Short mmCIF file of C-alpha atoms and ligand atoms in Angstrom, two decimals:
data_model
loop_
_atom_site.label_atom_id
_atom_site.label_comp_id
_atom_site.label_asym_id
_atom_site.label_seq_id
_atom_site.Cartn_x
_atom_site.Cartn_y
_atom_site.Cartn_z
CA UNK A 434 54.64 25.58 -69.81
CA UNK A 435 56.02 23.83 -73.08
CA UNK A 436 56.63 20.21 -73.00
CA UNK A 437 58.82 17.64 -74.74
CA UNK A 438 58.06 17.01 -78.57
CA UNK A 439 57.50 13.88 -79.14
CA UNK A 440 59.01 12.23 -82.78
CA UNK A 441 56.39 12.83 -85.48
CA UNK A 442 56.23 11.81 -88.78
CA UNK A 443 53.22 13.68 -90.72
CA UNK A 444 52.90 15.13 -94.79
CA UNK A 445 49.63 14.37 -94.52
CA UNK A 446 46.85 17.38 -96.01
CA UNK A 447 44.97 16.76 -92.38
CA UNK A 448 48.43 17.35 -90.50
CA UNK A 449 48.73 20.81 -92.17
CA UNK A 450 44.86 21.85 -91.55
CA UNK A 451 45.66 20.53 -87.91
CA UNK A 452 48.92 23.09 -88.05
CA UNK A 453 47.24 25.83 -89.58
CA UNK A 454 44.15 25.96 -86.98
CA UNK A 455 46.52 25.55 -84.06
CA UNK A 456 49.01 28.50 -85.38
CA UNK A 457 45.76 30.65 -86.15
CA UNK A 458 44.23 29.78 -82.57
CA UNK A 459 47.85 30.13 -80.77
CA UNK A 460 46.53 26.44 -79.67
CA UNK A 461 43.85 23.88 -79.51
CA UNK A 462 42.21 22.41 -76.51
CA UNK A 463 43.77 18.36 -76.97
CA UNK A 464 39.70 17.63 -77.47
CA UNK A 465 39.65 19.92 -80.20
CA UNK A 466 42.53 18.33 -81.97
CA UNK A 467 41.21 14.34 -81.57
CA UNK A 468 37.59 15.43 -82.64
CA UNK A 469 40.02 16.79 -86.06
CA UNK A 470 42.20 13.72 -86.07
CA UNK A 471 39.11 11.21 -85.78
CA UNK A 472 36.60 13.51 -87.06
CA UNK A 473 37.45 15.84 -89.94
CA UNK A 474 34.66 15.20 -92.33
CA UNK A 475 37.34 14.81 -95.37
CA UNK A 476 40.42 13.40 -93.49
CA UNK A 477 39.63 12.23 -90.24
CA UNK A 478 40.34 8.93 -89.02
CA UNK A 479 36.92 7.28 -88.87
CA UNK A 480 36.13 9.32 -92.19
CA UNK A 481 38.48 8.34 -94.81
CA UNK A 482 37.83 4.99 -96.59
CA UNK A 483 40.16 2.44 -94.80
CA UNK A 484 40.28 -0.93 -92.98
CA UNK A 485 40.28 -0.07 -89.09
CA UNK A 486 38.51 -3.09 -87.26
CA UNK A 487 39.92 -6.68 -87.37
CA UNK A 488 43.47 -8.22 -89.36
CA UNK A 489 43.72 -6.12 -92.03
CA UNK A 490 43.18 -3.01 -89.64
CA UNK A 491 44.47 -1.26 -86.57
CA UNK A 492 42.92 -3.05 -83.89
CA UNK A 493 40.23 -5.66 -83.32
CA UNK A 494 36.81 -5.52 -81.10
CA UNK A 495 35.06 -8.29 -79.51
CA UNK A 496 32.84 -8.09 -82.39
CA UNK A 497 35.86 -8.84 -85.06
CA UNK A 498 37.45 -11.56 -82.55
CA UNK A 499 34.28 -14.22 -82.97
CA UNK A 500 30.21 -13.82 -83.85
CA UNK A 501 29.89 -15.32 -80.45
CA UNK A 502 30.01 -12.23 -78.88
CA UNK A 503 27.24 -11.02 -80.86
CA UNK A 504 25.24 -14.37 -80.20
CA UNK A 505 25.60 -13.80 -76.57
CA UNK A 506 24.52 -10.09 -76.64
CA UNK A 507 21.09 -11.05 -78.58
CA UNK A 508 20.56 -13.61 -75.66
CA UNK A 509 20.08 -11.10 -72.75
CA UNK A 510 18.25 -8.86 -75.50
CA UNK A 511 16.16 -11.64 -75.52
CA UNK A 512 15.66 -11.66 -72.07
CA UNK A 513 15.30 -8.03 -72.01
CA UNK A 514 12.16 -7.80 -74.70
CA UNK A 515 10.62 -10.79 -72.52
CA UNK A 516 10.95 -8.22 -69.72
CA UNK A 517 9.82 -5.74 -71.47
CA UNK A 518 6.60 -7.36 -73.13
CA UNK A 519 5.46 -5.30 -75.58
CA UNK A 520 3.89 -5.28 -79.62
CA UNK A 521 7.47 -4.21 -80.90
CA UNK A 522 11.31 -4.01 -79.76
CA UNK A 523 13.51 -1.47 -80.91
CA UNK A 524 17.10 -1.97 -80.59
CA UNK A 525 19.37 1.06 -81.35
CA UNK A 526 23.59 0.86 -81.99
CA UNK A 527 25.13 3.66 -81.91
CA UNK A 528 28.64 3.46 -83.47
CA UNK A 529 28.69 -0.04 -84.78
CA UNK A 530 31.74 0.14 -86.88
CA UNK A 531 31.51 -1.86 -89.78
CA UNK A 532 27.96 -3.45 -88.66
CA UNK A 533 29.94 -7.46 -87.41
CA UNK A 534 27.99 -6.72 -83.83
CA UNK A 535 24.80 -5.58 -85.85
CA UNK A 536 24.91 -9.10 -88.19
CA UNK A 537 25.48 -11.35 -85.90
CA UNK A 538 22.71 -10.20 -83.31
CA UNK A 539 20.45 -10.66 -85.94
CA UNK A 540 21.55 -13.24 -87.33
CA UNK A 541 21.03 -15.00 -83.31
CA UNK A 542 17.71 -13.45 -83.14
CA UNK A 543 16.38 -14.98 -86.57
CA UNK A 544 17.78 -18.29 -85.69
CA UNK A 545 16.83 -18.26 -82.01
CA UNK A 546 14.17 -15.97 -81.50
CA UNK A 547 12.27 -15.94 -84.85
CA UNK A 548 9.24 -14.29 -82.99
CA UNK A 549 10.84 -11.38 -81.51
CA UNK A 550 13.17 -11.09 -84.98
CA UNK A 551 9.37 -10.64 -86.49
CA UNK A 552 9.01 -7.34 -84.57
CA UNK A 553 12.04 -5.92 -84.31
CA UNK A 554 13.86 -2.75 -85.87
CA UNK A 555 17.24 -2.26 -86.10
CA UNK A 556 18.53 1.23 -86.14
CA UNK A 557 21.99 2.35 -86.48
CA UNK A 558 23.61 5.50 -85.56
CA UNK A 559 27.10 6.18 -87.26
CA UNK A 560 29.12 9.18 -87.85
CA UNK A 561 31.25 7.65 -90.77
CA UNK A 562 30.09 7.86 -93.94
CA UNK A 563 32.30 5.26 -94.58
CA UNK A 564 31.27 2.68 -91.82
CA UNK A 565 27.76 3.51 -92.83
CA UNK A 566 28.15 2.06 -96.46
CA UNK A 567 30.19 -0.89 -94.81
CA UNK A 568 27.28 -1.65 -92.82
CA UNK A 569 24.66 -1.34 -94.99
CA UNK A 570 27.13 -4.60 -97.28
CA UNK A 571 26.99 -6.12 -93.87
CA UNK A 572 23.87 -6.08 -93.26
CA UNK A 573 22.25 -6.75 -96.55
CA UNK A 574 20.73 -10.31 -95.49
CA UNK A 575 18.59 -8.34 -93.25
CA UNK A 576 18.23 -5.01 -95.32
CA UNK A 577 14.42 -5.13 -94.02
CA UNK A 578 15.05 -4.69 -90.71
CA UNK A 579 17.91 -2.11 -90.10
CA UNK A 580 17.45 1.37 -90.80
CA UNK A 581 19.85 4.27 -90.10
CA UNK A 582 19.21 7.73 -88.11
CA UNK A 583 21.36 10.26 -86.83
CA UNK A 584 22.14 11.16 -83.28
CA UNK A 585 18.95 13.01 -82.51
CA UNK A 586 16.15 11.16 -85.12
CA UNK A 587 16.24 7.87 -83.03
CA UNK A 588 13.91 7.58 -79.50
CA UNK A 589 12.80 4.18 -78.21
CA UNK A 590 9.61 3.46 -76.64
CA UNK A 591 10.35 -0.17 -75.89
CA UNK A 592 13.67 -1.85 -76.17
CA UNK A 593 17.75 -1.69 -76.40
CA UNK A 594 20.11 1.53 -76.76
CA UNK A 595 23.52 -0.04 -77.60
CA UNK A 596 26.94 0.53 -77.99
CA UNK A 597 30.65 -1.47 -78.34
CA UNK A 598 33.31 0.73 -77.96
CA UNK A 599 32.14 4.18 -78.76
CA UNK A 600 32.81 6.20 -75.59
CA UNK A 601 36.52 5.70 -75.75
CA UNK A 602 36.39 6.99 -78.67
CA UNK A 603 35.11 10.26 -77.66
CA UNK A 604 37.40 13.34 -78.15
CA UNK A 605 38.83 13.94 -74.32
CA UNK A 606 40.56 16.58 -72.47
CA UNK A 607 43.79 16.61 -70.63
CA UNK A 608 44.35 17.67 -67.69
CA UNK A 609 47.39 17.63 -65.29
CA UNK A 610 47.42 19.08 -61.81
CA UNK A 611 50.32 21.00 -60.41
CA UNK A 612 50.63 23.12 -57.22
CA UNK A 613 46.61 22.20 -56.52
CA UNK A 614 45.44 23.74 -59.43
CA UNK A 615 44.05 21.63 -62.92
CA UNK A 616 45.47 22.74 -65.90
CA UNK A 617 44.88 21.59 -69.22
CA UNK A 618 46.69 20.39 -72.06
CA UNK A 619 46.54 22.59 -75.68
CA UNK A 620 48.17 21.36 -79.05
CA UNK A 621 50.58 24.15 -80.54
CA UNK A 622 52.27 24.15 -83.23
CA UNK A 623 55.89 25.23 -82.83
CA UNK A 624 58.63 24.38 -85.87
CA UNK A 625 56.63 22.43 -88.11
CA UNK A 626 55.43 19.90 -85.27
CA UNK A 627 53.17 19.72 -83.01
CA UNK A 628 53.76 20.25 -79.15
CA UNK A 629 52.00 20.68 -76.00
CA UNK A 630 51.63 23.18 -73.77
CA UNK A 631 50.01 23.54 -70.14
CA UNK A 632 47.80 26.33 -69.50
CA UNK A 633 46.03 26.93 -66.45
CA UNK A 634 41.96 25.78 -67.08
CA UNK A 635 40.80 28.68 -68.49
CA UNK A 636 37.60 26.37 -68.97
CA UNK A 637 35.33 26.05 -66.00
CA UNK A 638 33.82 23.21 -67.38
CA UNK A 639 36.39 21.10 -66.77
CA UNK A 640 36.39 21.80 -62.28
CA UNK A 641 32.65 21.69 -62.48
CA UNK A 642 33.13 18.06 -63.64
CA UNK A 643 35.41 16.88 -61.41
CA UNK A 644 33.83 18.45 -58.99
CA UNK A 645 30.47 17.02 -60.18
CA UNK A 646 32.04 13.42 -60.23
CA UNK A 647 33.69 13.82 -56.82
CA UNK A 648 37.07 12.58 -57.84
CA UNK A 649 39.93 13.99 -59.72
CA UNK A 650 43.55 13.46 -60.49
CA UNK A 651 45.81 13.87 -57.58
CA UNK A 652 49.18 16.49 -58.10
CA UNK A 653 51.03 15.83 -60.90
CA UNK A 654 49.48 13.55 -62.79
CA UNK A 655 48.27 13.40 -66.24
CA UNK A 656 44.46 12.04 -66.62
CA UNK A 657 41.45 12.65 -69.05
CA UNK A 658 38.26 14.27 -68.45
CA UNK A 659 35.24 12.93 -71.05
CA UNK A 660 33.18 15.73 -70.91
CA UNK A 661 30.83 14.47 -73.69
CA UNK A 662 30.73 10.98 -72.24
CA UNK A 663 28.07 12.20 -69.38
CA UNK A 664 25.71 14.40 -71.53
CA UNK A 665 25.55 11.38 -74.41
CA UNK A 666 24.45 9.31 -71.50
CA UNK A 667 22.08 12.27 -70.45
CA UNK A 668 20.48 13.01 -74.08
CA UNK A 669 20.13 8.56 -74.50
CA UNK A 670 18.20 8.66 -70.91
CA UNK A 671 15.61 11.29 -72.09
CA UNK A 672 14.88 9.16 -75.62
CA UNK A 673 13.88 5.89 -74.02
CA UNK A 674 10.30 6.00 -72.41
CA UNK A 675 11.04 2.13 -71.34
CA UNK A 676 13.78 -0.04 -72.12
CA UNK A 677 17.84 -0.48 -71.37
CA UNK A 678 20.91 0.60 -72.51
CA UNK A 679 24.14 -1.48 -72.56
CA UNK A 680 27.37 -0.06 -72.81
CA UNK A 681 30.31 -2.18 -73.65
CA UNK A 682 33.70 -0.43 -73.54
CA UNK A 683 37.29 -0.61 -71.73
CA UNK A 684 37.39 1.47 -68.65
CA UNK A 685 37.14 2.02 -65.07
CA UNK A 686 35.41 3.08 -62.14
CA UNK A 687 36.38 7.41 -61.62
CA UNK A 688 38.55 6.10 -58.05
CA UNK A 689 40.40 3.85 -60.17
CA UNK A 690 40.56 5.55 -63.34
CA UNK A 691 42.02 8.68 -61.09
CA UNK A 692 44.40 6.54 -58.90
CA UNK A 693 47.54 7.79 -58.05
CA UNK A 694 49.29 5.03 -59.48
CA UNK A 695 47.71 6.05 -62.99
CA UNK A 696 50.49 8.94 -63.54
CA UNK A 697 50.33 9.42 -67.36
CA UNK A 698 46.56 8.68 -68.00
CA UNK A 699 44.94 6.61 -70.50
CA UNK A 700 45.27 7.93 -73.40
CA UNK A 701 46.19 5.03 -76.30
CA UNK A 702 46.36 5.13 -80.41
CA UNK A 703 46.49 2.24 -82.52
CA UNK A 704 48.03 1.46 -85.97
CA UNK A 705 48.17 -1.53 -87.60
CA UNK A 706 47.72 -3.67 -84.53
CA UNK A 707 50.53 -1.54 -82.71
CA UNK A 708 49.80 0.66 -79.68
CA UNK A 709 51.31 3.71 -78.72
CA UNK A 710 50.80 6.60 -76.88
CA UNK A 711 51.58 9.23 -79.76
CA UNK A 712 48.42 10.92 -80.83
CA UNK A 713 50.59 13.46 -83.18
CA UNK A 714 52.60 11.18 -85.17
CA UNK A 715 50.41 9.68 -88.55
CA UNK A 716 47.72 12.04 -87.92
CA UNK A 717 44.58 10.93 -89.24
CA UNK A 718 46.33 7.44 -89.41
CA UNK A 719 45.74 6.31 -86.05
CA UNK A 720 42.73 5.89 -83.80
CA UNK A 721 43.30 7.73 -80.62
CA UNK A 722 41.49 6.28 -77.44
CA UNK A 723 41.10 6.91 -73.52
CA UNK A 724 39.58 4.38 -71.42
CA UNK A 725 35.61 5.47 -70.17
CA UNK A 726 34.96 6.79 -66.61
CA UNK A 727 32.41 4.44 -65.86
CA UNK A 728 30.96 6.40 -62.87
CA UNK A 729 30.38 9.61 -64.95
CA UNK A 730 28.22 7.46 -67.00
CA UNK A 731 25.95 5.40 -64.38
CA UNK A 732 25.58 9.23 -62.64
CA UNK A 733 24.38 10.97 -65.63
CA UNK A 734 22.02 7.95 -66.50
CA UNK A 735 20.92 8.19 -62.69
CA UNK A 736 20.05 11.78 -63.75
CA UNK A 737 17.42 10.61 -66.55
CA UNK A 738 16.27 8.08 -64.94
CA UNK A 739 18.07 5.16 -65.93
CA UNK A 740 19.14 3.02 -62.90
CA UNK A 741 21.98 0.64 -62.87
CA UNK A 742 20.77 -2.49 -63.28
CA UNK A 743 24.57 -4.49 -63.62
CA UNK A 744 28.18 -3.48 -63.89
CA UNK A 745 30.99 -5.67 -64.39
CA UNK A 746 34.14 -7.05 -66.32
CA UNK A 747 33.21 -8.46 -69.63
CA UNK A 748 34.39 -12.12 -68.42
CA UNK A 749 31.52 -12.38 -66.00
CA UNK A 750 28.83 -10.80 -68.47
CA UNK A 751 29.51 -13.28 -71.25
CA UNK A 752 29.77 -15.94 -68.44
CA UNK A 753 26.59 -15.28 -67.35
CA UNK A 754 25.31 -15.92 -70.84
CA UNK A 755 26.23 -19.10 -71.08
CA UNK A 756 29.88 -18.54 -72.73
CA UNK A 757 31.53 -21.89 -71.43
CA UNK A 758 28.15 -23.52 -72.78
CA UNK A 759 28.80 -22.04 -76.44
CA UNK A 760 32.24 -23.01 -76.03
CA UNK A 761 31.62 -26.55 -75.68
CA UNK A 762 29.06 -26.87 -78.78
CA UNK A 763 31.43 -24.48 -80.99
CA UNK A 764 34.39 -27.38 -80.28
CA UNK A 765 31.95 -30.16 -80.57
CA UNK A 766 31.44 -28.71 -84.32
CA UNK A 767 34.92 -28.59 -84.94
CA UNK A 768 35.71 -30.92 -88.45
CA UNK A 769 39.19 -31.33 -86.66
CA UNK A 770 41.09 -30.75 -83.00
CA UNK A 771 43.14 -28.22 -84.51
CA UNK A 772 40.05 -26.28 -85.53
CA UNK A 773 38.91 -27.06 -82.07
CA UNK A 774 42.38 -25.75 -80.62
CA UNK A 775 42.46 -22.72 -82.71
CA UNK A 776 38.32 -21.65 -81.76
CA UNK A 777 39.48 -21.89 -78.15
CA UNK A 778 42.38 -20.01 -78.61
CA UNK A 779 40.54 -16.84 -80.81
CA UNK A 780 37.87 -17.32 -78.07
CA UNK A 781 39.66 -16.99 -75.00
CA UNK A 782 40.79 -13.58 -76.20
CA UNK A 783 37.20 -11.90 -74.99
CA UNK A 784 37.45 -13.61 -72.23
CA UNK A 785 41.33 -13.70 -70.88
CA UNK A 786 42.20 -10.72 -67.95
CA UNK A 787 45.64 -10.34 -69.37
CA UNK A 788 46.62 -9.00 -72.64
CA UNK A 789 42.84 -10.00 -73.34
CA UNK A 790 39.27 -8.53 -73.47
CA UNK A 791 38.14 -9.74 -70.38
CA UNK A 792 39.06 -7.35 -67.47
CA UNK A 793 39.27 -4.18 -68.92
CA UNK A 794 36.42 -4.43 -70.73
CA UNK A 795 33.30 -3.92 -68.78
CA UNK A 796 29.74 -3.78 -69.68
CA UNK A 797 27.28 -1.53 -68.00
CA UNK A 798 23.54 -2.40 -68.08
CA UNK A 799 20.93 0.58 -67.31
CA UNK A 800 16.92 0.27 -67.46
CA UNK A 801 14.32 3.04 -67.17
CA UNK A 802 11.17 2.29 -65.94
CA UNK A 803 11.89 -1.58 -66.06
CA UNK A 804 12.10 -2.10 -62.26
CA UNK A 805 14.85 -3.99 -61.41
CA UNK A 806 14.85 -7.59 -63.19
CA UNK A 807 17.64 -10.22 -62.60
CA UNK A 808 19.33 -9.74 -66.09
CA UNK A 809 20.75 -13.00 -67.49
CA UNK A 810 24.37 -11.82 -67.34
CA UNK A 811 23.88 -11.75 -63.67
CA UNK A 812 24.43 -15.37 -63.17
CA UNK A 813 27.73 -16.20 -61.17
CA UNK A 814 29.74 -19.34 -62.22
CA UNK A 815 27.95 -21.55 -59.31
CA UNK A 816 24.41 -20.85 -60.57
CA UNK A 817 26.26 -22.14 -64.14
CA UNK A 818 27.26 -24.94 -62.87
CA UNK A 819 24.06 -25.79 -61.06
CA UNK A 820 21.96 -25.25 -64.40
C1 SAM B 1062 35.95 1.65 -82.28
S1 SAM B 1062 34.70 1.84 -83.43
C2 SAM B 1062 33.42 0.78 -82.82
C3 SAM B 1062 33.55 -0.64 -83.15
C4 SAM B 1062 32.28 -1.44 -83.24
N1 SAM B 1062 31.24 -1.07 -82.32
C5 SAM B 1062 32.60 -2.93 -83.12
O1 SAM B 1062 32.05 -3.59 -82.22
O2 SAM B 1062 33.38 -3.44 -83.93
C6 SAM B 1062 33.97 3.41 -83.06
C7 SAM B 1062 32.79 3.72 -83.96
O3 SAM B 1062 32.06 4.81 -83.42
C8 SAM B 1062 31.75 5.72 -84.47
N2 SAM B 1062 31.47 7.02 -83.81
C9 SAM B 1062 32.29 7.80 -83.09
N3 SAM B 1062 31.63 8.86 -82.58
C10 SAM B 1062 30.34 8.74 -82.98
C11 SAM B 1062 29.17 9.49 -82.77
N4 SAM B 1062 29.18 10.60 -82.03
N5 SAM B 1062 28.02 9.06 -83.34
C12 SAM B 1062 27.98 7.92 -84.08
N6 SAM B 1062 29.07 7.16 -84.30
C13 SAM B 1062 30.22 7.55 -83.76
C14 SAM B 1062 32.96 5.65 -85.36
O4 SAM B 1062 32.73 6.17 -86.64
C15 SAM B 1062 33.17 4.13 -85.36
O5 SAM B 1062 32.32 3.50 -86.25
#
């Protein structure tokens, strides 16, 4: 079944590769085209030299919003190496952008934790070779301690596996059901655009996952299945002896990222602080993104070991950490109340449910062989209050 067109404006090179494959294939799988569009060594999105994260990009993080974010991070690492107790701590990133999360946990750790900063490494996992040499400016204060491996040449015998919005960035499939049975979405190419086209799920992959997760989209509706999402989580699990992993991303639960009311699915690209939900218009110009399935991931970790150890909105993790606490100092420090205004304001963006980073976002804490220690972003706003 063809579907509507939607408007596209594309003379890019990457645009006419993504053409050429899809005509030679008679069609690409939608995860095959947004690994291309993202991917491409030459011309993909995360590949080309450009500004992506923060004002002069597409979109901002929590990282890019305020180093407070990365201040409050190094404290429950902190708490996690106590935990942990051993000679050394490794912390691992994968996806780290252009290295803001990276600086400003060290920069915490140096400050506040000068002991465990001592024995620390810093490794970075990045598929751009464009974020890569932005990180490695970034991080040039602490050039000693970071060090950069790719996605197999990192394991962790004590300490951190991290990441701040990577998984959404994972190519997805589409899916739609109709009359009970899942079909999935390819990318032709049909009169010098780019359309899609439902085909029954000729890959089995894709019901062995939902059936795996034990929840799917209900008839009719659109919705996004992150098949790599689960065996990342899997390979991660199987390189820590002992230690954690955080994952920091927007997303939901699988009942609520499935819901009925979810008709159209996640599925978001940003340009230029504008979103839209036009992956084939300004191809290679656009991040494309799909919120996580947060279940896949704490199943597959269960899997290898990794129990969940929290799960919740960003708001309460940073709470937890003392972000009212910061708050107060960082105003205190103001040189003026309009500084003071302004802080709060850029602030309350990682914090805020709507429009902000604070609902959506969730952070999921894992630990292998750690038992089950009452992590610092645990504590509710009444233990806060009562010191
Ligand atoms: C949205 S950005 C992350 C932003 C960053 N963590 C921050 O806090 O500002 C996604 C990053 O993941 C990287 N990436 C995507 N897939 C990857 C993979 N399989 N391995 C390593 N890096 C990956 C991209 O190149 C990009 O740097």
């Amino acid at each position: 079944m063809m579907l509507q067109v939607p408007p596209q404006t594309n003379n890019s090179p990457l645009a006419a590769l993504l053409h050429q494959q899809a005509k030679a294939a008679g069609g690409m799988t939608f995860a095959d085209f947004m690994a291309l569009a993202l991917y491409h060594p030459q011309y993909g999105y995360y590949m080309t030299p450009r500004d992506r994260i923060g004002k002069s990009g597409d979109f901002f993080t929590s990282s890019s919003v305020n180093a407070l974010f990365g201040r409050l991070v190094a404290r429950q690492l902190v708490q996690m190496a106590e935990v942990l107790s051993a000679d050394s701590f490794q912390i691992v990133e994968q996806g780290g952008g252009e290295g803001h999360l990276a600086l400003d946990i060290l920069d915490a750790l140096a400050e506040e934790a000068p002991a465990l900063y001592a024995r620390l490494a810093y490794t970075l996992v990045e598929l751009s070779q464009d974020n890569r040499h932005r990180q490695s400016g970034v991080l040039a204060a602490h050039a000693g301690k970071v060090a950069w491996s790719d996605e197999s040449g990192w394991s962790i015998s004590s300490g951190c596996f991290l990441s701040n919005e990577l998984v959404d960035a994972f190519p997805v499939h589409v899916v739609e059901k109709h009359a009970g049975v899942l079909q999935e979405l390819f990318v032709v190419s049909s009169g010098g655009v780019f359309a899609e086209e439902l085909r029954r799920a000729a890959d089995s992959r894709l019901d062995r996952y939902f059936a795996w997760l034990g929840c799917a989209p209900i008839e009719g509706n659109r919705a996004e299945a992150n098949l790599a999402a689960p065996e990342w989580m899997r390979q991660i699990g199987e390189r820590i002896s002992r230690g954690f992993v955080m994952t920091i991303d927007y997303g939901y639960p699988a009942e609520e990222l499935y819901a009925p009311h979810r008709r159209a699915g996640t599925l978001m690209c940003y340009h230029r602080h504008q979103a839209d939900d036009n992956p084939y218009d300004r191809v290679g110009e656009k991040d494309i993104t799909a919120h996580v399935d947060f279940t896949a991931l704490r199943k597959s970790g269960n899997e290898v070991g990794l129990d969940t150890l929290w799960f919740g909105e960003q708001y309460r993790f940073l709470l937890g950490l003392g972000f009212f606490e910061e708050l107060v100092k960082l105003e205190a420090a103001a040189p003026s109340e309009q500084e003071a205004r302004a802080l709060r304001l850029t602030l309350k963006n990682l914090i805020m449910p709507e429009a902000g980073m604070g609902e959506t976002f969730k952070v999921l804490v894992q630990g292998k062989n750690v038992g089950v220690p009452e992590l610092l972003c645990s504590r509710t706003i009444g233990a806060i209050a009562c010191g």
